[in-house]
XYZ file of C-alpha atoms in Angstrom:
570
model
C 24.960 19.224 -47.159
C 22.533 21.936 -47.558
C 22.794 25.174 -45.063
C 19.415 24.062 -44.076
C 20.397 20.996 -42.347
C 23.809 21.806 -41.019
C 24.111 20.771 -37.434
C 24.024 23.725 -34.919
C 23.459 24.007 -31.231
C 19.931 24.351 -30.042
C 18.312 27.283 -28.948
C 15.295 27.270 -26.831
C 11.784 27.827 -29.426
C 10.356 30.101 -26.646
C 13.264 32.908 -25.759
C 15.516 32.324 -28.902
C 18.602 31.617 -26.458
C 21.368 28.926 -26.283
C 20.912 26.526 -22.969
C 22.657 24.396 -21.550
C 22.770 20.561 -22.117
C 19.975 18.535 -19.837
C 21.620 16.387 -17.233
C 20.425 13.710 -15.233
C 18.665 14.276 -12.068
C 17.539 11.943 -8.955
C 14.941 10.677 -8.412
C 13.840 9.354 -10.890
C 10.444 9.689 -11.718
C 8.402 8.328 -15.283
C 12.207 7.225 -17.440
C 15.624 7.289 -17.552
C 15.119 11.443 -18.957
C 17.494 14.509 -18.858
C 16.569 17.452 -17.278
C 17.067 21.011 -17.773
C 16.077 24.827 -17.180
C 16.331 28.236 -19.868
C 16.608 31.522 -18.250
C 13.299 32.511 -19.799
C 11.800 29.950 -17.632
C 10.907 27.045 -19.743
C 11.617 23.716 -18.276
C 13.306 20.744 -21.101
C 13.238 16.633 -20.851
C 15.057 15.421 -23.084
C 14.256 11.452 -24.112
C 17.307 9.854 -26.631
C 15.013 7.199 -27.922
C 12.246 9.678 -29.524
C 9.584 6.958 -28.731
C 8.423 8.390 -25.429
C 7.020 11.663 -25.714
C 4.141 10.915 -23.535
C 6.011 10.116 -20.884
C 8.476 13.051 -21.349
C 5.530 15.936 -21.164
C 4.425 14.293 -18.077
C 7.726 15.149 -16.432
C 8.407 18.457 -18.018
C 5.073 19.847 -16.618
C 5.370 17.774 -13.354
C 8.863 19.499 -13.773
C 7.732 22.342 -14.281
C 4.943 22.453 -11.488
C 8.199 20.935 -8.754
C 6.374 17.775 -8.831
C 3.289 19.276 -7.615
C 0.801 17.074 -9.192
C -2.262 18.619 -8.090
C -1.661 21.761 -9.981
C -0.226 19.929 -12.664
C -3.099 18.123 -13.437
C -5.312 21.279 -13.170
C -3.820 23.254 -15.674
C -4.918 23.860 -19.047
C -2.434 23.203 -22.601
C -2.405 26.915 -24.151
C -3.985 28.349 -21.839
C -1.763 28.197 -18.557
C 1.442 26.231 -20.093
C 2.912 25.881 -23.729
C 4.857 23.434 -25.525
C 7.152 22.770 -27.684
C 9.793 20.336 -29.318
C 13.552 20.046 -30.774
C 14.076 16.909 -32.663
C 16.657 15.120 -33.575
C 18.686 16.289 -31.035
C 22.306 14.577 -29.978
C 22.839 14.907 -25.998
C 26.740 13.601 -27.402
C 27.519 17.099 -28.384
C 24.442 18.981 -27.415
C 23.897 19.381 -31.140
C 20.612 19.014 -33.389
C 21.048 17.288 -36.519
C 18.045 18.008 -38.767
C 18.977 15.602 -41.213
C 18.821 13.077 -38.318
C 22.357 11.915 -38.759
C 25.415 12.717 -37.011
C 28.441 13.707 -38.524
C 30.054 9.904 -37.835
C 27.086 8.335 -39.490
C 24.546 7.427 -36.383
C 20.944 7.599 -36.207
C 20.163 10.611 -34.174
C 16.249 10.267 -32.481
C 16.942 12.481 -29.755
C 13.890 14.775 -28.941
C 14.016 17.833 -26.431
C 10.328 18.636 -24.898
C 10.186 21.997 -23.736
C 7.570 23.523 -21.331
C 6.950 26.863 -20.222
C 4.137 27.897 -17.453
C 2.353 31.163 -17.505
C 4.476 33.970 -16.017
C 1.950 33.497 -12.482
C 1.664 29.997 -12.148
C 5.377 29.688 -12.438
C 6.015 31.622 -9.879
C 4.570 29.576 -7.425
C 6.759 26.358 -8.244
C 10.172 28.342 -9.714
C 11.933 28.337 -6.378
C 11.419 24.366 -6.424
C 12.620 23.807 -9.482
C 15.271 26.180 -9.093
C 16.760 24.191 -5.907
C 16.435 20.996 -8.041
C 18.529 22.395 -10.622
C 20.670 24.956 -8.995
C 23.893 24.337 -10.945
C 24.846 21.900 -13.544
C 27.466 19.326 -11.464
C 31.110 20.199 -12.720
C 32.648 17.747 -14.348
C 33.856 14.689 -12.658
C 37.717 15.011 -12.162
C 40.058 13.263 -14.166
C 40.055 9.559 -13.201
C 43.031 8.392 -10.458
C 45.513 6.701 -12.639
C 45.051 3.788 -10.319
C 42.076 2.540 -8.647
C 41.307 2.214 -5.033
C 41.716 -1.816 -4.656
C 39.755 -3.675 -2.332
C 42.056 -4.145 0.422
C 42.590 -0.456 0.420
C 39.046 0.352 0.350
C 38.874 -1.704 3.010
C 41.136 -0.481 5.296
C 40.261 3.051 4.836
C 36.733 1.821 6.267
C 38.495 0.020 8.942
C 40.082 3.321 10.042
C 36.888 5.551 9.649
C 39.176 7.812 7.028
C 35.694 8.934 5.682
C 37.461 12.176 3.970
C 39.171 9.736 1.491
C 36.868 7.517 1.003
C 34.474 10.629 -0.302
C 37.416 12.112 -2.292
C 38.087 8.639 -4.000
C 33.983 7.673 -4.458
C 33.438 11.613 -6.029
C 36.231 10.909 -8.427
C 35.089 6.942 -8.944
C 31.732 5.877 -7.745
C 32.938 2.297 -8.406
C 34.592 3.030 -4.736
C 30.940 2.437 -3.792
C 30.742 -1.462 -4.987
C 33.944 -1.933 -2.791
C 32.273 -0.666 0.123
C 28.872 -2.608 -0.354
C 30.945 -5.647 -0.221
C 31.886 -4.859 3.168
C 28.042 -5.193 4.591
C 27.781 -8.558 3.923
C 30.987 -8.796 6.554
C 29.413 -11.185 9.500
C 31.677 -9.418 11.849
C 28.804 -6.315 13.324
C 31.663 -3.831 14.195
C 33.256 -3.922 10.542
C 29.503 -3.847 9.128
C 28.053 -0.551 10.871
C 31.809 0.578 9.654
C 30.809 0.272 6.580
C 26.919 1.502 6.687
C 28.376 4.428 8.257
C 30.903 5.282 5.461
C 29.053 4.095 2.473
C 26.459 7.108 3.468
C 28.908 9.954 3.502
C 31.210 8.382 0.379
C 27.789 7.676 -1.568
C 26.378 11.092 -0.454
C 29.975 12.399 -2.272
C 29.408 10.710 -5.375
C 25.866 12.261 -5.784
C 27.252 15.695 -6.157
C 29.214 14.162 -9.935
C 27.375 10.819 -10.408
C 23.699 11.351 -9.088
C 22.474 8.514 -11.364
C 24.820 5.769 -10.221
C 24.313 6.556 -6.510
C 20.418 6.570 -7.048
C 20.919 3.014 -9.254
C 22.559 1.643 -5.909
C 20.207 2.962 -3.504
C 17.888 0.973 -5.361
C 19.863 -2.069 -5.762
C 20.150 -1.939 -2.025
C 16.554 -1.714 -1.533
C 15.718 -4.217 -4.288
C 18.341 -6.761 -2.609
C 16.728 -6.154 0.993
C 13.587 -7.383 -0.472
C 14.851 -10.763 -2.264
C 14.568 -13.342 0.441
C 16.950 -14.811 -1.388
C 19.803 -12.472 -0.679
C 22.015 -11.511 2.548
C 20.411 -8.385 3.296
C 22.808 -7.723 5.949
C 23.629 -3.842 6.085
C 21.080 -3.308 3.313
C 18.072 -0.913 4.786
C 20.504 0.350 6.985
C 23.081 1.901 4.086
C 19.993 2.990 2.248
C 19.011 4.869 5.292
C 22.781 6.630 5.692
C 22.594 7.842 1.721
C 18.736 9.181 2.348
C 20.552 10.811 5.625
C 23.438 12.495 3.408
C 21.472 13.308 0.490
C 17.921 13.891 1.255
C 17.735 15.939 -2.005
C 17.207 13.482 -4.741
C 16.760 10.821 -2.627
C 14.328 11.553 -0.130
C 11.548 10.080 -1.833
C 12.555 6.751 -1.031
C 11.965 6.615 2.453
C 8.451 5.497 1.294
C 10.177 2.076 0.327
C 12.315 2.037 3.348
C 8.731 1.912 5.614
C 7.107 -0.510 3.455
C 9.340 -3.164 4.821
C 7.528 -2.350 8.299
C 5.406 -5.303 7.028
C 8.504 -7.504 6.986
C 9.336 -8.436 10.503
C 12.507 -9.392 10.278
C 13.344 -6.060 8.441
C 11.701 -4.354 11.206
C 14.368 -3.311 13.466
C 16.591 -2.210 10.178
C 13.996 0.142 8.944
C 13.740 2.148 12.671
C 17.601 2.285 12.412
C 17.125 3.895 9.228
C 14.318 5.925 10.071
C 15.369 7.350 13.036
C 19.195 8.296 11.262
C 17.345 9.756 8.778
C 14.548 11.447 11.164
C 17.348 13.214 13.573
C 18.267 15.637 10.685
C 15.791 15.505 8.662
C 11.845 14.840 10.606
C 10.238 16.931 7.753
C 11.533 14.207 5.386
C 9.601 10.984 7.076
C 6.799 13.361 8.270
C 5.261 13.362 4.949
C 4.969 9.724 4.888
C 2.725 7.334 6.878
C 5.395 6.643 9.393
C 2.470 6.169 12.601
C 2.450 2.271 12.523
C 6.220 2.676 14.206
C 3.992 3.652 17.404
C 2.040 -0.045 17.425
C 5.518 -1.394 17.681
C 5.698 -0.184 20.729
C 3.984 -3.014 21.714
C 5.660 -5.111 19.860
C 7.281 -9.020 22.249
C 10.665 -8.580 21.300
C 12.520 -6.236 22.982
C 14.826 -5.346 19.961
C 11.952 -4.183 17.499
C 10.119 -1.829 20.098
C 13.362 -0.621 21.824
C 14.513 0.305 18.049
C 10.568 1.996 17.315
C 11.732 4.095 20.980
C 14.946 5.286 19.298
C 13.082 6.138 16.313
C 9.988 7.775 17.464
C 12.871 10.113 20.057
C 15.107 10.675 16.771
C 11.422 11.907 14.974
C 10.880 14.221 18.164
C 7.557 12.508 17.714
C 4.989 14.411 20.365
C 2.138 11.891 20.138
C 4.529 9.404 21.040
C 5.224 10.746 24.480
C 2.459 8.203 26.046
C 3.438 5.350 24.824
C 6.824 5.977 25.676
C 6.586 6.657 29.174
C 4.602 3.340 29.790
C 8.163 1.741 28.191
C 10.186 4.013 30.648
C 10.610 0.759 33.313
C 11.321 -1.989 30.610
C 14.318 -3.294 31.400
C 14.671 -5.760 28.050
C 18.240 -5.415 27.151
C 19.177 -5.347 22.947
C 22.006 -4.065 21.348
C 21.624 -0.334 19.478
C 24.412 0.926 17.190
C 23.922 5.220 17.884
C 25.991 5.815 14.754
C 29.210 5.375 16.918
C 29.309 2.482 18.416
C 27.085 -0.438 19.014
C 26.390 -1.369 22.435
C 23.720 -3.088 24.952
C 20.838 -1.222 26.201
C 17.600 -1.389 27.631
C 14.099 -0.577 26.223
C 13.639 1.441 29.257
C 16.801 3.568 29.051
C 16.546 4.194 25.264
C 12.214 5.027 25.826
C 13.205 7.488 29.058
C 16.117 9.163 26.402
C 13.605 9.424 23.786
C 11.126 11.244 26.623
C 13.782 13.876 26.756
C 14.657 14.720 23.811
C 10.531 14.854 22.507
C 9.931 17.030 25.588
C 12.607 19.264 25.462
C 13.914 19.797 22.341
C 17.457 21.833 21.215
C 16.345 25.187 21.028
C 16.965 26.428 17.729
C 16.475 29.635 16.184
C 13.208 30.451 14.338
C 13.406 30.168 10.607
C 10.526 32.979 10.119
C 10.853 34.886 6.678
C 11.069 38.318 6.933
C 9.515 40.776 4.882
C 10.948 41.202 1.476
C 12.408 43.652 0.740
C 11.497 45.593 -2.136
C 12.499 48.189 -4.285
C 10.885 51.691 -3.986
C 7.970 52.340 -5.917
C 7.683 54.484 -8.697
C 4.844 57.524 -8.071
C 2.519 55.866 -10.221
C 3.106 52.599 -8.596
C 2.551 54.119 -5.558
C -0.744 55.403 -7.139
C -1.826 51.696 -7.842
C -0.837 50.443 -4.608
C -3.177 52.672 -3.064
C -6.319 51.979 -5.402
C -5.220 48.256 -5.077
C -5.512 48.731 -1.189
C -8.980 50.880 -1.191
C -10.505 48.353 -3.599
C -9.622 45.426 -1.478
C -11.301 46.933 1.509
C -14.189 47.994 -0.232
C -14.608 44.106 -1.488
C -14.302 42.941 2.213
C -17.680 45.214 2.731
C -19.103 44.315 0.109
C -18.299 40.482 0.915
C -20.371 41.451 4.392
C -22.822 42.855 2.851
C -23.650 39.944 1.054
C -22.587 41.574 -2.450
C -20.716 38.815 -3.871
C -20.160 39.386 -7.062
C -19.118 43.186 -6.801
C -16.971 41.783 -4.131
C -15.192 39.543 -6.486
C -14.616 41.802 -9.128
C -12.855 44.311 -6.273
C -10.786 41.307 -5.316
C -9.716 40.463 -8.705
C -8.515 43.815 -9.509
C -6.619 44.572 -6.266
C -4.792 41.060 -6.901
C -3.603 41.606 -10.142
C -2.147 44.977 -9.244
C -0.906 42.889 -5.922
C 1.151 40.047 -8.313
C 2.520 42.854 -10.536
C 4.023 44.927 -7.690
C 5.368 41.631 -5.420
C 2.885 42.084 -2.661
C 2.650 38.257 -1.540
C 1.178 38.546 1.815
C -1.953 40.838 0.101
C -2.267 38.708 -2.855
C -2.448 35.266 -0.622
C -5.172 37.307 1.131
C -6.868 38.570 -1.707
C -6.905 34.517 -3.155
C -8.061 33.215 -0.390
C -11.403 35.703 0.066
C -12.002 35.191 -3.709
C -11.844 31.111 -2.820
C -14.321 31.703 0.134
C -16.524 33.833 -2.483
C -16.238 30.597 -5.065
C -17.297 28.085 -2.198
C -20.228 30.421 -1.330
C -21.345 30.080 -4.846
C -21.288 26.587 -5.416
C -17.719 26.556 -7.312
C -15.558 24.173 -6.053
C -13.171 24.260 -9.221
C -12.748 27.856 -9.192
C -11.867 27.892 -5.475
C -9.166 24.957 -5.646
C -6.393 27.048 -7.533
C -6.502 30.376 -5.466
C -6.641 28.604 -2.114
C -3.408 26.330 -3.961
C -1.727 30.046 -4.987
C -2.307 31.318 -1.273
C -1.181 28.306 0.318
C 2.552 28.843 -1.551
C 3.314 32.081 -0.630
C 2.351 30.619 3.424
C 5.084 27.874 2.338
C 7.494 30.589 0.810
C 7.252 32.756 4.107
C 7.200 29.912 6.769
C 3.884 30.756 7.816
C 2.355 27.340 9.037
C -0.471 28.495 11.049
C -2.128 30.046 7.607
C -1.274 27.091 5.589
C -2.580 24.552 7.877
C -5.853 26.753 7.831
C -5.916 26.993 3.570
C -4.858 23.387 3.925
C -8.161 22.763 5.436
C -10.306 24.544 2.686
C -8.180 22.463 0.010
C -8.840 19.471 1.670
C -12.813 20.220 2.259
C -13.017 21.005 -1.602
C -11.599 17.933 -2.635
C -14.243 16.014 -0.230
C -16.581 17.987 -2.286
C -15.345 17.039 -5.323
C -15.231 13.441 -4.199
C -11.068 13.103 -4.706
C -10.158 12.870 -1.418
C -7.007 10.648 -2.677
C -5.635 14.030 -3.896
C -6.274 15.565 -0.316
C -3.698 13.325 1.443
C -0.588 14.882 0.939
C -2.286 18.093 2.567
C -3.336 15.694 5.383
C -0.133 14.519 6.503
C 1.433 18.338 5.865
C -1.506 19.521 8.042
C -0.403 16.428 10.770
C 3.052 17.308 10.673
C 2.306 21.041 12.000
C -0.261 19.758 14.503
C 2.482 17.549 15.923
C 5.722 20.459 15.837
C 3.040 22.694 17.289
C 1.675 20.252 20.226
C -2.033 20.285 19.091
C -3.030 17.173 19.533
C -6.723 17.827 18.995
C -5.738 18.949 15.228
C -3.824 15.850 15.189
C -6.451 13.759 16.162
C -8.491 15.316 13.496
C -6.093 14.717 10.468
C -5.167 11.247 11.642
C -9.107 10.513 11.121
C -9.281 12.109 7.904
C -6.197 9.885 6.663
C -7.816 7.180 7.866
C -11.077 7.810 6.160
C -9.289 8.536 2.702
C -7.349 5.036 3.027
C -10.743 3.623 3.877
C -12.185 4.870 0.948
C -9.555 3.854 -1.314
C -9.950 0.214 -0.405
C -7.186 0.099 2.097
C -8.406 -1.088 5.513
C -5.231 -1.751 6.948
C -3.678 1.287 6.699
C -7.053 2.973 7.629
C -7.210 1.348 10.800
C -3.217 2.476 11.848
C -4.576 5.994 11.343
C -8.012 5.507 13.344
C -6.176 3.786 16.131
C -3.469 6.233 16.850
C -6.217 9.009 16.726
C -8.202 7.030 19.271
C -4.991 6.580 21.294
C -4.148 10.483 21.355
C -8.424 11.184 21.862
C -8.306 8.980 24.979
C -4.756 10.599 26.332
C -5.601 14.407 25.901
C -9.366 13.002 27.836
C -12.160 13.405 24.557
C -13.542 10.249 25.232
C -16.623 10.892 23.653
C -14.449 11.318 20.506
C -12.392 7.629 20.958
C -15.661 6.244 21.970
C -16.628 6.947 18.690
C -13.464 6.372 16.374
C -13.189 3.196 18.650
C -16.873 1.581 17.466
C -15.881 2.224 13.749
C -12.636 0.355 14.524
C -14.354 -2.478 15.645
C -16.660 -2.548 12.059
C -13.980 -2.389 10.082
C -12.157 -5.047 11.870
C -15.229 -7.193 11.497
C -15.073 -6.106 7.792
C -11.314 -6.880 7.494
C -11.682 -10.777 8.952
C -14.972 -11.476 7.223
C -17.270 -11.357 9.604
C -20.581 -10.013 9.342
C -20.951 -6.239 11.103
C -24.008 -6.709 13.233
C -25.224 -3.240 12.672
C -25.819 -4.069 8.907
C -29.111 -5.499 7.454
C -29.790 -9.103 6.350
């Protein structure tokens, strides 16, 4: 063989440097790919087959972008990312073969896609994509010489020895399987045994085998949803892993609520929700969780005592109404608390709830502080200044009317702002040159500097600002008529309302989620989000406001069953 086509190791086509070999990574989002990171910056996919590229440059830039897909769909090939390829590479040895054949004989197709942002884009996404791939996962230990049986497995549940069970499922995720068996047990105690521990043992596992612990979460779901399986324990053990690994798996929570529609799955979806809500609110914040509030109402006293237990897990303010009218139902149904399972009454659990919505732990702040920088050089210090003077002379020009000399100012202060690590004056500096773009008429050129300012609020826990820049993002995409791409900043922008009591603002962003559902052809869910904001409009006294949400409810309810809306012509 030639020196040509010797096998070597790759080296990444941007820096020059070795890497090392992608790994898998949950969730999972467009293929069964491999993920990976160089320390120039360039994200990697790597797809074995060499027959779906398409697929693999959609991950690498939504990768690249930490699953942002709003920037990643705004940026530009060659312009604000480049690309690049290895072929025929062999994840087997983390070799390329450029004669395409390994050194046994087999058919290597293997294809590594790299991608590689511009130096300021990345920066708003790197610390994302730096928490997804922190560390490669050591190696799983040597397999026990003997397996855990099932008799063992199951007395190790039996006596809540959850410290083995993770030691044994990290070293041998097949430890899992023996443990699922053990929800289909018709005995309650020994099944919320075994919920409990397949959670923390699965959540163990992730850290070696992330792909087989995301293949059972979705088995679970999968087998919750065949009506012709026991799905005893199902939604419940998906909710524990989500719990214990909100990571990778967070994203399913999404499927956990869809079963909502199910009743019977009803009360094992709050269970889930509201183990996975106590630790982690942020996590089923971002989805449409509000139709747990109409079950509430719901006849039986196990499905709205459950949606009580939830809603107080979720420290869910706009639920404090509601709940108090529940605070006298005496219904009695039987609550597992992660401990042990026991009777209770609607009342007790709603009156519970009350307390822990109204006066929650108090916990320190998690404000950023300043960061801290290194001294500047003199003629650093020199550009600072001139940075600083131009950006004040753009704000008078700005209200003066001067627009375009006001721009210009802007755009020079920020660049010397990004080069010296000034975040709080750059996200300033993008935001006025936004406002200047909207006063103009451009919509495009506004979206990505009100998107760069918005991450640096993220980065320094600012929510105040970014529920304001949400706002603008949101009003531009209304503009651009793609409000579908505005709901993510919708239920961000709800989430803050709610930690920060507003119920006004929550009002607000419940209608506009309701209005983008509406447009998109989905009345049902529009109408959860325009009732609750006419339930929170009529409880904080706008009832001008509820008057109003409440006549559009009634049209769309018309439009929902068929009938004809009487306000519409022949």
């Amino acid at each position: 063989m030639g020196r040509g086509l010797a096998s070597h190791e790759p080296r990444c086509p941007f820096c020059g440097g070795a890497f090392a070999p992608p790994r898998e990574m949950e969730p999972r989002h467009l293929g069964d790919f491999s993920y990976g990171a160089c320390a120039c910056g360039a994200v990697y996919v790597c797809d074995v087959t060499g027959r779906n590229l398409g697929a693999a440059y959609s991950e690498a830039l939504g990768l690249a972008c930490d699953y942002d897909w709003d920037l990643a769909w705004n940026l530009l090939p060659e312009t604000d990312y480049l690309e690049a390829q290895v072929d025929h590479y062999d994840p087997r040895g983390h070799l390329v073969h450029p004669a395409g054949r390994s050194e046994d004989g087999r058919t290597v197709r293997g294809v590594l896609f790299f991608l590689k942002l511009r130096a300021d884009i990345a920066e708003v996404a790197q610390d994302g994509v730096r928490r997804r791939l922190r560390a490669q996962p050591p190696p799983p230990p040597p397999r026990p010489a003997r397996r855990l049986g099932k008799r063992e497995v199951e007395s190790l549940v039996a006596r809540g020895d959850h410290p083995a069970l993770e030691a044994a499922a990290e070293a041998d995720p097949l430890v899992l399987r023996r443990i699922q068996r053990l929800l289909y047990s018709p005995d309650p105690e020994r099944r919320w045994g075994a919920v409990i521990a397949l959670g923390r043992a699965a959540a163990a596992a992730a850290r070696r085998h992330p792909s087989a612990v995301g293949d059972l979460l979705r088995q679970l779901i999968y087998a919750a949803a065949d009506s012709a399986a026991a799905g005893w324990g199902t939604l419940e053990a998906a909710g524990e892993i989500i719990r214990h690994a909100p990571d990778p798996y967070g994203s399913f929570v999404r499927n956990l609520l869809a079963f909502l529609r199910d009743p019977p799955a009803r009360a094992a979806v709050l269970w889930a929700v509201g183990r996975i809500g106590e630790v982690h609110p942020d996590i089923v914040k971002r989805h449409p969780y509000f139709p747990i509030l109409d079950l509430l109402a719901d006849p039986a006293p196990e499905i709205r005592g459950h949606a009580a237990w939830a809603l107080g897990r979720l420290r869910a303010r706009e639920a404090g109404g509601p709940l108090g009218r529940l605070a006298g139902d005496e219904a009695a149904f039987s609550l597992f608390d992660g401990h042990r399972l026991r009777r209770v009454s609607v009342g007790e659990v709603a009156r519970a709830a009350l307390r822990r919505i109204q006066h929650p732990a108090k916990t320190a702040e998690a404000h950023m502080k300043p960061e801290e920088t290194a001294p500047l050089s003199p003629e650093d210090e020199a550009a600072l200044a001139e940075a600083l003077r131009l950006y004040r002379e753009a704000d008078i020009e700005r209200n003066q009317g001067g627009s375009l000399d006001a721009m210009e100012k802007y755009r020079q202060a920020l660049e010397v702002f990004e080069r010296l690590g000034r975040a709080a004056e750059a996200a300033n500096a993008c935001e006025k040159l936004g406002d200047l773009h909207i006063q103009r008429g451009d919509f495009n050129g506004a979206l990505p500097l009100y998107q760069r300012a918005l991450a640096v609020c993220e980065k320094k826990g600012d929510p105040l600002s970014f529920y304001l820049l949400a706002e603008k993002i949101v009003d531009v995409y209304r503009h651009r008529q793609q409000m579908e791409k505005a709901l993510p900043y919708l239920f961000r922008m709800l989430e803050i309302a709610e930690s920060a009591g507003d119920a006004g603002r929550a009002g607000l962003c419940l209608t506009g989620i309701g209005d983008v559902y509406q447009r998109q052809d989905e009345p049902e869910k529009a109408l959860e989000a325009y009732r609750l904001a006419s339930r929170i409009y009529r409880e904080m006294g706008s009832k001008k406001q509820a008057a109003i949400l409440d006549e559009g409810i009634v049209r769309l309810e018309r439009l929902c069953s068929g009938a004809a809306d009487p306000g519409s012509q022949p």
